[in-house]
CSV table of C-alpha atoms and ligand atoms in Angstrom, one decimal:
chain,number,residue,atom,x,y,z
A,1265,UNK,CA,-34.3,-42.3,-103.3
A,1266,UNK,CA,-33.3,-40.1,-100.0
A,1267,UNK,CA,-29.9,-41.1,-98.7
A,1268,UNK,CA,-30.1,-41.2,-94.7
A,1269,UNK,CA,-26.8,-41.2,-92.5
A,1270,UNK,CA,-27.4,-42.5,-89.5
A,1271,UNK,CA,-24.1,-42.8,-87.2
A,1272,UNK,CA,-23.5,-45.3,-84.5
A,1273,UNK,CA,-25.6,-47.7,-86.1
A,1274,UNK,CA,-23.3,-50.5,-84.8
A,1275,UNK,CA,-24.1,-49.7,-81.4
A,1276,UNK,CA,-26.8,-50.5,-78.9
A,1277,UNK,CA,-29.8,-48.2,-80.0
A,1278,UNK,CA,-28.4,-47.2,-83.4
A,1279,UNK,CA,-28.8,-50.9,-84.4
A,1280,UNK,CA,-32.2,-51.1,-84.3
A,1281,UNK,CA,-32.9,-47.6,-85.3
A,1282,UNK,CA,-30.9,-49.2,-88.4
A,1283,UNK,CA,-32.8,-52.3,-88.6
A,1284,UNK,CA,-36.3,-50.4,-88.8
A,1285,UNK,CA,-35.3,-47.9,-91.0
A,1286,UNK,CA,-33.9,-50.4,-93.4
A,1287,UNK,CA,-36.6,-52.9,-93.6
A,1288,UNK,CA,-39.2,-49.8,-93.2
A,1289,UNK,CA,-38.4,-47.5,-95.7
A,1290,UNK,CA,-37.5,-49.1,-98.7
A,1291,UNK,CA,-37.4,-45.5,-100.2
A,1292,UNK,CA,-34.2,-44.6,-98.4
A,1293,UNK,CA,-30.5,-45.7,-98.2
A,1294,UNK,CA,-29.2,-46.1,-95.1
A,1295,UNK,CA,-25.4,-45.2,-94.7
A,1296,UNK,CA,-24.2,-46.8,-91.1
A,1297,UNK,CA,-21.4,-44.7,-89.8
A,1298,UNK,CA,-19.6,-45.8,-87.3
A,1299,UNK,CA,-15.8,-46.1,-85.7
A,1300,UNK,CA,-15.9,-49.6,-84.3
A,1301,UNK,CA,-15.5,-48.3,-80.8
A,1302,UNK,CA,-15.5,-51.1,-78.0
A,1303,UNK,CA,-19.4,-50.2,-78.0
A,1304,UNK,CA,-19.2,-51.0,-81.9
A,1305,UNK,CA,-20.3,-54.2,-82.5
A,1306,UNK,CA,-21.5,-55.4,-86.2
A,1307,UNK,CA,-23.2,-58.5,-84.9
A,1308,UNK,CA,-25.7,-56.4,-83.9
A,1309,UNK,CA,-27.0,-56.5,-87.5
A,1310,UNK,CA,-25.8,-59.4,-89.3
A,1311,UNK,CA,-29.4,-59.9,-90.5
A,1312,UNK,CA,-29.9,-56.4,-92.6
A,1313,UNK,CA,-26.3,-56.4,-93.3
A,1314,UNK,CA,-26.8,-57.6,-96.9
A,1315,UNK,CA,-30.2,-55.8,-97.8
A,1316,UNK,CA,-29.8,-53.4,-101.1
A,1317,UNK,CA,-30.2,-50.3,-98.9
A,1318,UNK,CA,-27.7,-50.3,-96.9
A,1319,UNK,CA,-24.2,-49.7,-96.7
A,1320,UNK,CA,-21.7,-49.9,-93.7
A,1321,UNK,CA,-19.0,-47.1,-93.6
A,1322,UNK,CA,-15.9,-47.5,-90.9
A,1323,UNK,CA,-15.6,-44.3,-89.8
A,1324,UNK,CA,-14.4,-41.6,-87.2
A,1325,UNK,CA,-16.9,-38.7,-86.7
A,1326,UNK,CA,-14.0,-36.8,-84.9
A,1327,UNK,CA,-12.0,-37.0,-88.4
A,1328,UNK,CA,-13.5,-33.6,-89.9
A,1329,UNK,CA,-12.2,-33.9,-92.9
A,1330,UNK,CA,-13.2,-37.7,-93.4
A,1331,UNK,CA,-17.0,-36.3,-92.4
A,1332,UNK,CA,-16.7,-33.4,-94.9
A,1333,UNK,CA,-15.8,-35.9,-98.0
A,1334,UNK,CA,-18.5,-38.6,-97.1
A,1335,UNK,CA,-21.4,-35.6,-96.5
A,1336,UNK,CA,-20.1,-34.5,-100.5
A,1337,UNK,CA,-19.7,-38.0,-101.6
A,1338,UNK,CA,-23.3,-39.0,-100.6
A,1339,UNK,CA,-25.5,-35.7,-100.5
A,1340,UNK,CA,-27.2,-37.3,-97.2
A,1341,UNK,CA,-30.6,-35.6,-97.4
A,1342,UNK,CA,-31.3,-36.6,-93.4
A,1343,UNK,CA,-29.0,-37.6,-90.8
A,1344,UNK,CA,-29.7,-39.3,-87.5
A,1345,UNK,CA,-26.8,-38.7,-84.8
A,1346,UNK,CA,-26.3,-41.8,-82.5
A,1347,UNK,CA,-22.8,-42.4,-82.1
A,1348,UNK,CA,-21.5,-41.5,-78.7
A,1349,UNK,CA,-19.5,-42.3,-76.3
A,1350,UNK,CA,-22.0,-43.2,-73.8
A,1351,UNK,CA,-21.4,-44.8,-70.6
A,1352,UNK,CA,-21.1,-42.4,-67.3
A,1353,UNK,CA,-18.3,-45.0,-65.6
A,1354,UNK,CA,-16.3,-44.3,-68.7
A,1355,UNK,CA,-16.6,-40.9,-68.7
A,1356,UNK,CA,-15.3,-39.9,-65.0
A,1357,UNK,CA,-12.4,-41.7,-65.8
A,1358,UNK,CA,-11.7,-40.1,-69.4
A,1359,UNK,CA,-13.8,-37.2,-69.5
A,1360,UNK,CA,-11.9,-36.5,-73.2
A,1361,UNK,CA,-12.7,-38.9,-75.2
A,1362,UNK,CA,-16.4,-37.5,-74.5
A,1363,UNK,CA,-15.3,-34.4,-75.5
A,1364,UNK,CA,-13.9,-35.4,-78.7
A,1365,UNK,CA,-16.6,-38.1,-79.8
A,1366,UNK,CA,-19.9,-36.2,-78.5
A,1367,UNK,CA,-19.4,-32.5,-78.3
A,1368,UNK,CA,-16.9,-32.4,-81.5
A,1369,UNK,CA,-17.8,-35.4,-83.3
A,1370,UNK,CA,-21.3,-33.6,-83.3
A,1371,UNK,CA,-19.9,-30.3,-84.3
A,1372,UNK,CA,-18.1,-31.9,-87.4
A,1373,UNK,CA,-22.0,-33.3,-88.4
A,1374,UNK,CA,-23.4,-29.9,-88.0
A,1375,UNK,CA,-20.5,-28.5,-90.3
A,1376,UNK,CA,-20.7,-31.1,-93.0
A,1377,UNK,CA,-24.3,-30.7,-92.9
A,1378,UNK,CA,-24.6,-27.2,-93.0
A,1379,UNK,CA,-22.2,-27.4,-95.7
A,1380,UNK,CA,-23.9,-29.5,-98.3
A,1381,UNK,CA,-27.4,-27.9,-97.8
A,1382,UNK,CA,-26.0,-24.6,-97.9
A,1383,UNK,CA,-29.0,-23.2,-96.8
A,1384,UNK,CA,-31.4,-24.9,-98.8
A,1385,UNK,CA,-33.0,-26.6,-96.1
A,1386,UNK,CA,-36.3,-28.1,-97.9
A,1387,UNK,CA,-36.7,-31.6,-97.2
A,1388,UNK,CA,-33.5,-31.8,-95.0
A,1389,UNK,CA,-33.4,-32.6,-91.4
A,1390,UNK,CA,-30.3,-33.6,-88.8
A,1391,UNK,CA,-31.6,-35.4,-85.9
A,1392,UNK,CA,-29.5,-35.8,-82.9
A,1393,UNK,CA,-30.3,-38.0,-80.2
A,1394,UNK,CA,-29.8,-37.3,-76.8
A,1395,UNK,CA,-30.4,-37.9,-73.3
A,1396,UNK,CA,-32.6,-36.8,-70.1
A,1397,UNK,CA,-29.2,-37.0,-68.2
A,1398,UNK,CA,-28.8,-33.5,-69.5
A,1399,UNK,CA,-31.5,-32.1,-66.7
A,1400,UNK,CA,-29.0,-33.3,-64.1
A,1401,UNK,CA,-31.1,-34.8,-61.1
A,1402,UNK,CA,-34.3,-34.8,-59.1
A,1403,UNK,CA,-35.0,-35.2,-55.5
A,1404,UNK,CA,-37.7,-37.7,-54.8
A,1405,UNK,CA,-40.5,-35.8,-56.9
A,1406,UNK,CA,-41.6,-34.3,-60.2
A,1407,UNK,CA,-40.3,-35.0,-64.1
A,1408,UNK,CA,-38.5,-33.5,-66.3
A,1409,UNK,CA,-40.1,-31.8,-69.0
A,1410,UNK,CA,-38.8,-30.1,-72.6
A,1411,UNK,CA,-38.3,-27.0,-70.8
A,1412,UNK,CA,-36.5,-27.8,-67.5
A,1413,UNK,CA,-32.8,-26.3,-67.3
A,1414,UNK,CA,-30.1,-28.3,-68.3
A,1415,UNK,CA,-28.2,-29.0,-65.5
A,1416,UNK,CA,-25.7,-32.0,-66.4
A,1417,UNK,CA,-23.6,-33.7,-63.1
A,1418,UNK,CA,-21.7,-36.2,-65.3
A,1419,UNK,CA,-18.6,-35.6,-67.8
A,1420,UNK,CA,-20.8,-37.7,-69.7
A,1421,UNK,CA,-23.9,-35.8,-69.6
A,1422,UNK,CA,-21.9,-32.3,-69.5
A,1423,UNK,CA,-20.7,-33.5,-73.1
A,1424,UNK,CA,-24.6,-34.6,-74.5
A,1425,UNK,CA,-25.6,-30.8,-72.8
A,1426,UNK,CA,-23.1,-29.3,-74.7
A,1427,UNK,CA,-23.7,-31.3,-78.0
A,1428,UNK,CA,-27.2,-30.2,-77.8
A,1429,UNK,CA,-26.9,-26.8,-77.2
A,1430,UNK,CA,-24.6,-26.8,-80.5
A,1431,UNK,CA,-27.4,-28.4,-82.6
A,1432,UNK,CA,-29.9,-25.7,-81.2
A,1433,UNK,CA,-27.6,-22.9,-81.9
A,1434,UNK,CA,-26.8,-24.1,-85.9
A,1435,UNK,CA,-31.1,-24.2,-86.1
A,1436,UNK,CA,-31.1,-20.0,-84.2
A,1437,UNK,CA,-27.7,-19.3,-86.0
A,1438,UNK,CA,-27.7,-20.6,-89.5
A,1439,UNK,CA,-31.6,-21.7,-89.9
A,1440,UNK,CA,-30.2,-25.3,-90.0
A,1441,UNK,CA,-33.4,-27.3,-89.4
A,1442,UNK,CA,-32.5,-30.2,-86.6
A,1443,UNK,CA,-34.9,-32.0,-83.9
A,1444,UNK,CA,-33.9,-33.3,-80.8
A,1445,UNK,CA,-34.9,-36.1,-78.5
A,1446,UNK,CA,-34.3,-36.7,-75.0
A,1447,UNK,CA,-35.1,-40.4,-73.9
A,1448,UNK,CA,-34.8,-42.3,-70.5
A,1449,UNK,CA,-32.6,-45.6,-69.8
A,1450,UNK,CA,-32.5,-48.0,-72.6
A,1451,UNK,CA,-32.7,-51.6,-72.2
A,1452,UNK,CA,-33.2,-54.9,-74.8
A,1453,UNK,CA,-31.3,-57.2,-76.8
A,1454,UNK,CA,-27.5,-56.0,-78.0
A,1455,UNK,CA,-27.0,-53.7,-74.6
A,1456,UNK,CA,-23.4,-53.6,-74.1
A,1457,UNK,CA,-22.8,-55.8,-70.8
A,1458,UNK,CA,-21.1,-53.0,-69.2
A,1459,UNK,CA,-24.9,-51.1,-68.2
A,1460,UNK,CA,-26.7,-52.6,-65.2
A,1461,UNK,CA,-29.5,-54.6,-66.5
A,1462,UNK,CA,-26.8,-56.9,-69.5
A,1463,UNK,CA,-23.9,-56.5,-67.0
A,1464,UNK,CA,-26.1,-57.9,-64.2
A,1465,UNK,CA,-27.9,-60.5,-66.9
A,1466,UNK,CA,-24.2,-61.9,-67.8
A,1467,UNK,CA,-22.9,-61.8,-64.3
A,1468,UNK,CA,-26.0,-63.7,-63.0
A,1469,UNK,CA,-25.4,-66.6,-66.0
A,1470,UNK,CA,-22.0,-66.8,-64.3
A,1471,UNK,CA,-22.3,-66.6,-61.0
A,1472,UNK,CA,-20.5,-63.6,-61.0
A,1473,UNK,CA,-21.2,-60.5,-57.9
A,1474,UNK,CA,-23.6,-57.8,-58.8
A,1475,UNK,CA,-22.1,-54.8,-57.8
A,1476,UNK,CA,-24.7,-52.3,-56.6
A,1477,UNK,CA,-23.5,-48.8,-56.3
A,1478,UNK,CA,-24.0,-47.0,-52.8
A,1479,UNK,CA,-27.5,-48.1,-51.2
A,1480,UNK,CA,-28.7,-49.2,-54.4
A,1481,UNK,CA,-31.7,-46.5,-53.7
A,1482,UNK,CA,-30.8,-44.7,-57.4
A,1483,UNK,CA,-34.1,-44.7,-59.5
A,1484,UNK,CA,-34.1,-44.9,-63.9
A,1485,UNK,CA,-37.1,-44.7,-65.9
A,1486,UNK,CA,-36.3,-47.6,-68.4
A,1487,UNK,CA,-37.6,-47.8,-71.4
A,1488,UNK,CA,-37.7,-50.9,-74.4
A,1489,UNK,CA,-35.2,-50.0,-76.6
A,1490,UNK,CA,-37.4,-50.8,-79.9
A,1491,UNK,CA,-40.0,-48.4,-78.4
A,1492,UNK,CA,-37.4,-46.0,-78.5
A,1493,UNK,CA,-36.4,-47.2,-82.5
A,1494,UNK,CA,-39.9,-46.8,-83.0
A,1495,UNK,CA,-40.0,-43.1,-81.4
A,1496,UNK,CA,-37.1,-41.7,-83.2
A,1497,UNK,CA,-38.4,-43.2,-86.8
A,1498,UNK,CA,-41.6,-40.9,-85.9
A,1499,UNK,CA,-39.8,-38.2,-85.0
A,1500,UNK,CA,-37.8,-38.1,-87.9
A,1501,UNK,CA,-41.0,-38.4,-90.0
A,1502,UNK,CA,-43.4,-36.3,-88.0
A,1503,UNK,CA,-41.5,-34.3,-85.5
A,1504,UNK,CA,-41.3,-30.4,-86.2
A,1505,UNK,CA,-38.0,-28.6,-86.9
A,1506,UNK,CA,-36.2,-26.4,-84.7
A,1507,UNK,CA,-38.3,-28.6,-81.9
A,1508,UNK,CA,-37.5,-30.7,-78.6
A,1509,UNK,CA,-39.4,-34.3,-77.6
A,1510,UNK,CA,-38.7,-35.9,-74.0
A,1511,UNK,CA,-39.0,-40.0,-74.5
A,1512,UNK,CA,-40.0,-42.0,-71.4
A,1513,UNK,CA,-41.2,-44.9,-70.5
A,1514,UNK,CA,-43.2,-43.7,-67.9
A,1515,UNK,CA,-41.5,-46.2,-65.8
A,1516,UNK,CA,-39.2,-45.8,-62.3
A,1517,UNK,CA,-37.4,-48.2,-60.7
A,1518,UNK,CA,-35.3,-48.1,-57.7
A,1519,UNK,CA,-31.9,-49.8,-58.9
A,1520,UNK,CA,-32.5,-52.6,-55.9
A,1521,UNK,CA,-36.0,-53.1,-56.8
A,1522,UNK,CA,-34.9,-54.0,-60.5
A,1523,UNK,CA,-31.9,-56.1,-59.9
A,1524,UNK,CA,-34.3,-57.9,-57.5
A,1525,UNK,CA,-37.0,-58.1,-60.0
A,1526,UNK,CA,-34.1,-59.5,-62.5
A,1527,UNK,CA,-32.9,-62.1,-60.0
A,1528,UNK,CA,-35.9,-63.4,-59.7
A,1529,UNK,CA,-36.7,-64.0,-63.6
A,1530,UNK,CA,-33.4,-65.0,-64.0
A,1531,UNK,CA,-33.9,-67.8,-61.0
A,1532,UNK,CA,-36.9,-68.7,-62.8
A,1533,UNK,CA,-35.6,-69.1,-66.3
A,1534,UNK,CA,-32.1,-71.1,-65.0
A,1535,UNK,CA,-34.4,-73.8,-63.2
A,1536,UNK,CA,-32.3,-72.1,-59.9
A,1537,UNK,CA,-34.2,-71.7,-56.2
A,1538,UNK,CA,-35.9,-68.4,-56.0
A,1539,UNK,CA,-33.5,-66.5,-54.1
A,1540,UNK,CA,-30.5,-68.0,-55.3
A,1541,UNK,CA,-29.4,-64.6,-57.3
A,1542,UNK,CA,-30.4,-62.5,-54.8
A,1543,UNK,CA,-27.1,-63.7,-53.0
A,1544,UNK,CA,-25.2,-62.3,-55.8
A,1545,UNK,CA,-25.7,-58.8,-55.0
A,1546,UNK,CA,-22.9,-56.9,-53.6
A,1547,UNK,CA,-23.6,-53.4,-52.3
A,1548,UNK,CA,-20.1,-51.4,-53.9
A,1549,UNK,CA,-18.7,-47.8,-53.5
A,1550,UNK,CA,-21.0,-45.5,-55.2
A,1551,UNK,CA,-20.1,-43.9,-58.2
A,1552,UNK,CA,-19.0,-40.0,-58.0
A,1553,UNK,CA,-21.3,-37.4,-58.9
A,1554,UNK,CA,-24.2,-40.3,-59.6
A,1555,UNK,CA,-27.7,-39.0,-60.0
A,1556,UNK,CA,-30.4,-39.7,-57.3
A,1557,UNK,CA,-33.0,-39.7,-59.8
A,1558,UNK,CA,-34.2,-39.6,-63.2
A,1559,UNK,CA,-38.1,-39.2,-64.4
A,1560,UNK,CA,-39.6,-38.0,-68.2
A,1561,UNK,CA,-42.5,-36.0,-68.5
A,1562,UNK,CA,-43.3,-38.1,-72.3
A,1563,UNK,CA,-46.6,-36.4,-72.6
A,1564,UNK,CA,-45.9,-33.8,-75.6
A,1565,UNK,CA,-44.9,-36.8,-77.7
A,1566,UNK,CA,-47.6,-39.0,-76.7
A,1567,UNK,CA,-50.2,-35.7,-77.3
A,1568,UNK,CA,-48.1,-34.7,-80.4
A,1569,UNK,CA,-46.7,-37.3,-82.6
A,1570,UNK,CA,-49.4,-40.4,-80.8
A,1571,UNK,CA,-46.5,-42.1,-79.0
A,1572,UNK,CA,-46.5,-44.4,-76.4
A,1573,UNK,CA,-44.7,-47.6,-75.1
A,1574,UNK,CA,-45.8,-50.7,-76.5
A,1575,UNK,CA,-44.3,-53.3,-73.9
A,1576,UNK,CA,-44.5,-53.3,-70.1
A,1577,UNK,CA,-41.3,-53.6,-67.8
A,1578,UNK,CA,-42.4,-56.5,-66.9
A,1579,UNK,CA,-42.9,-58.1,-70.6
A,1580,UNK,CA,-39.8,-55.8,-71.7
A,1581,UNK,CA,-37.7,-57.5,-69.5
A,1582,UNK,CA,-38.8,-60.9,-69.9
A,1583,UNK,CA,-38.3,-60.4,-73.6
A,1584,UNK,CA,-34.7,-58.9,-72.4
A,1585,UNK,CA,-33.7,-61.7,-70.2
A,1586,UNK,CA,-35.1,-64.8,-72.7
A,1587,UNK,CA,-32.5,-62.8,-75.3
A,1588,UNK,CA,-29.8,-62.7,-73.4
A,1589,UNK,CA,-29.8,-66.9,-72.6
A,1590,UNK,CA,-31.0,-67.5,-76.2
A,1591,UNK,CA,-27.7,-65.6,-77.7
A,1592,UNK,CA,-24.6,-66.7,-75.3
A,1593,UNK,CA,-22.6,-66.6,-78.0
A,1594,UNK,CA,-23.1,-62.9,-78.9
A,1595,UNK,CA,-22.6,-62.1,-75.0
A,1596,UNK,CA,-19.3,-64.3,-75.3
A,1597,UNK,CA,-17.6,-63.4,-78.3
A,1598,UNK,CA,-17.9,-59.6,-76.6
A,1599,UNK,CA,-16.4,-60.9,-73.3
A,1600,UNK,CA,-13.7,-62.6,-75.7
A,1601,UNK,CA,-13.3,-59.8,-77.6
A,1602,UNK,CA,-14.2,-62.0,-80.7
A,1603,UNK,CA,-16.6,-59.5,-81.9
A,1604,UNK,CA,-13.6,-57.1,-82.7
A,1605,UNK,CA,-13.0,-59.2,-85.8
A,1606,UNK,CA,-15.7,-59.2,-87.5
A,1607,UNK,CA,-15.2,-56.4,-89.6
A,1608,UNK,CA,-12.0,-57.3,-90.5
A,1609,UNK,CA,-13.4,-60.6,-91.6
A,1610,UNK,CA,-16.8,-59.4,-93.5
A,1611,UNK,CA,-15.4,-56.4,-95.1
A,1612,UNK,CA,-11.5,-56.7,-96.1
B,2072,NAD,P1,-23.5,-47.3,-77.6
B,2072,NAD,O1,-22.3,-47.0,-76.7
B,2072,NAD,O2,-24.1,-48.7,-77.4
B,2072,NAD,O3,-23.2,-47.1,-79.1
B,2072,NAD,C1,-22.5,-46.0,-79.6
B,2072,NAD,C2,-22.0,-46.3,-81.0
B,2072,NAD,O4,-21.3,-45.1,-81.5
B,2072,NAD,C3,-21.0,-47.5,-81.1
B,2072,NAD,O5,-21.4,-48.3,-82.1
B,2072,NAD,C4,-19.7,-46.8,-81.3
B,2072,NAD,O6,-18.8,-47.6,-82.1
B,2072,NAD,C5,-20.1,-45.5,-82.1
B,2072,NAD,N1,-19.1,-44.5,-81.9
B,2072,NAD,C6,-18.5,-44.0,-80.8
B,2072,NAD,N2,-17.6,-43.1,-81.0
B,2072,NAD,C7,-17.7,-42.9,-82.4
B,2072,NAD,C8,-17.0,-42.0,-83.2
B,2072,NAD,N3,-16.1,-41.1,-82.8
B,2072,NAD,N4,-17.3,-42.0,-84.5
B,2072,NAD,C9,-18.2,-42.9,-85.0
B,2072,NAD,N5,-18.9,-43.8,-84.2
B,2072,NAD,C10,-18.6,-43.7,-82.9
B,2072,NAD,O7,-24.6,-46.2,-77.2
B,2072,NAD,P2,-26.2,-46.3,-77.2
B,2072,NAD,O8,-26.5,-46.7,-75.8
B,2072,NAD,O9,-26.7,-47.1,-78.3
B,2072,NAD,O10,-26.6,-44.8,-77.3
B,2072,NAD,C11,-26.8,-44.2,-78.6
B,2072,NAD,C12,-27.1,-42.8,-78.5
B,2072,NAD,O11,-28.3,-42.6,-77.7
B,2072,NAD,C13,-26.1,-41.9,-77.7
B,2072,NAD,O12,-26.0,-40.7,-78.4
B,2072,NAD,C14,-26.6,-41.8,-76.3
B,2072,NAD,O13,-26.1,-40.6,-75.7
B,2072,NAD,C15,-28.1,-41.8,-76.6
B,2072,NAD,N6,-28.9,-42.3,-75.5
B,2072,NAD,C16,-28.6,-43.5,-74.9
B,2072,NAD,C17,-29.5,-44.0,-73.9
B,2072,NAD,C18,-29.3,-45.3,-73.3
B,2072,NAD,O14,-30.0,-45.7,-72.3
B,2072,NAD,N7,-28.4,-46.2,-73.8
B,2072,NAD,C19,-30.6,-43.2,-73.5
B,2072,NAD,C20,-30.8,-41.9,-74.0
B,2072,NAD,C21,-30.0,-41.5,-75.1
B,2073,TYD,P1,-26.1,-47.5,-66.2
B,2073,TYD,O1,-26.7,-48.7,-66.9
B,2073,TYD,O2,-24.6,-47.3,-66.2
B,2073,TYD,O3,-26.9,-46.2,-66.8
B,2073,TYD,P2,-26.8,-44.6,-66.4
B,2073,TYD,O4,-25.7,-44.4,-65.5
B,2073,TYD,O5,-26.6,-43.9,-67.7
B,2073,TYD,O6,-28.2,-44.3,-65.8
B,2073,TYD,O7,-26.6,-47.4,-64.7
B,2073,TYD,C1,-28.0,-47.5,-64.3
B,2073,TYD,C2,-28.0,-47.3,-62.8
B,2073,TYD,O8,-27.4,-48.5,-62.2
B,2073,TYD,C3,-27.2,-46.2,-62.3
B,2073,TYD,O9,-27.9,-45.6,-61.2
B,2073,TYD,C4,-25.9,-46.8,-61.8
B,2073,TYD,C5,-26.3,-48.2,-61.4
B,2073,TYD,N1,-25.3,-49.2,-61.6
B,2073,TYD,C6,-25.0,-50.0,-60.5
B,2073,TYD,O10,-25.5,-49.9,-59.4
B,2073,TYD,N2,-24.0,-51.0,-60.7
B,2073,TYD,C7,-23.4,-51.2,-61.9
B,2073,TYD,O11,-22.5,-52.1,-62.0
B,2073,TYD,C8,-23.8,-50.4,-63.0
B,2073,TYD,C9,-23.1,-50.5,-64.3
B,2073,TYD,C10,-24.7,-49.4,-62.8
């Protein structure tokens, strides 16, 4: 049996890349390292939580010497780098804490990892997952592709460039074999409502404004999160070391288009007038720095590895949206901050 680490499984996308590689690959154990962050939330996967190969580890990637003594404890053979701190609002306000979690956090992975291999690389492979925020922004045409320049605008995206420019240079420097994805906007059940489509989901339930930054012209390719679960498991598998993959859900939207197309499902599912949550929409200060537009050339991994996305927008956010009002509770214990606890309750 393989032991996998894959960190920040308690979050958003780490969840179900923890879910399918748990109930996939019975040949591996999966070790779920994560801090518990706000973002952390272990009723993300109540439902694998008790399956033979898995383990949950509380845990600070930041803490080097902590990462050092789990990477000898467990011989990880692969490890799959989610954890992050990962929201752009966040990080203009405390561009450190990006710093710390995604640039050194990462650093401390690469060390441990290098460490325990120590150069015998067969059958080894640290994945780290990153972002097409790194390419910085386009005007109204062409994609990014594997080999456009990084050019990050936010402290956010600065710390993902810099992250990944430390994986590549422990593959040139000390042979260590990695692979590296850079995927689109995310969206699906367990999104933290602080990102627009959950935040704007929750706020709609509630009557609540929907503040759209600036004119609300900002375009996002948005992709279904388990299409993205599903890309990183073949990566992992079938991607080639040393190598880059662009993910993309060959799918822009204007940010007022989508919040339209969302108040419109959402009117529809609530038994509300169309046009009722439409009038919730709030045109708000824009954000500083924000990035006109993002687009993924996802061609080399469709030609390459056979990937494509599997849902729709359309059928990716119904699927989104008929979560969201079918798990209130989940949405409500994070706005209680009930879902703090459940470690404490589960595993002391
Ligand atoms: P998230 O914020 O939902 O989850 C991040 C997880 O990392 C949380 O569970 C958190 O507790 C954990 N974490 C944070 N700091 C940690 C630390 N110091 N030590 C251990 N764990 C820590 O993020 P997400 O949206 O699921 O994103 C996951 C990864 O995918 C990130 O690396 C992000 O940059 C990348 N990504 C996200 C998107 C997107 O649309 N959400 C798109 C492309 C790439
Ligand atoms: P977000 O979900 O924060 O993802 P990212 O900034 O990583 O792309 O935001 C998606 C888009 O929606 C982005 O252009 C900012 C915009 N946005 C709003 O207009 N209002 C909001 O309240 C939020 C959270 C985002």
């Amino acid at each position: 049996m393989k032991n996998i680490l894959i960190t920040g499984g308690a979050g958003f996308i780490g969840s179900h890349v923890v879910r399918l590689f748990v109930t996939k690959h019975p040949q591996y154990h999966i070790f779920n390292l994560d801090a518990l962050t706000y973002a952390g939330n272990l009723e993300n996967i109540t439902d694998i939580e008790a399956a033979a190969n898995y383990t949950f580890i509380k845990g600070d990637i930041v803490d080097a010497a902590f990462i050092d003594q789990l990477f000898v404890k467990h011989q990880f053979d692969g490890v799959v780098h989610l954890a992050a701190e990962s929201h752009v609002d966040r990080s203009i306000k405390d561009p450190l804490s990006f710093v710390k979690t995604n640039v050194i956090g990462t650093v401390n992975l690469l060390n441990a990892a290098k460490t325990i291999w120590n150069g015998k690389y067969e059958g080894k492979r640290f994945y780290h997952i990153s972002t097409d925020e790194v390419y910085g922004s386009l005007g109204s045409e062409g994609l990014f592709t594997e080999t456009t320049a990084y050019d990050p605008n936010s402290p956010y995206s600065a710390s993902k460039a810099s992250s990944d420019h430390f994986v590549r240079a422990y593959g040139e420097t000390y042979g260590l074999p990695y692979v590296l994805t850079n995927c689109s906007n995310n969206y699906g059940p367990f999104h933290f409502p602080e990102k627009l489509i959950p935040l704007f989901i929750n706020n709609i339930i509630h009557n609540k404004s929907l503040p759209v930054y600036g004119d609300g012209k900002y375009t996002r390719d948005w992709l279904y999160v388990e299409d993205h679960a599903v890309a990183i498991d073949l990566v992992f598998h079938q991607g080639k070391n040393y190598d880059t993959y662009n993910i993309g859900g060959f799918n822009e939207w204007q940010n007022i288009d989508l919040v339209k197309l969302l108040c419109k499902i959402m009117d529809a599912k609530l038994g509300r007038t169309e046009g009722t949550s439409e009038q919730l929409i709030a045109y708000v200060k824009d954000r500083p720095g924000h990035d006109l537009r993002y687009a993924i050339d996802a061609s080399k991994i469709n030609k390459e590895l056979g990937w494509k996305p599997s849902v729709t927008f359309e059928q990716g956010l119904e699927k989104t949206v008929n979560w969201y009002l079918e798990n209130q509770t989940w949405l409500n214990n994070i706005t209680s901050g009930e879902y703090a606890t459940y470690y404490e309750k589960q595993y002391n």
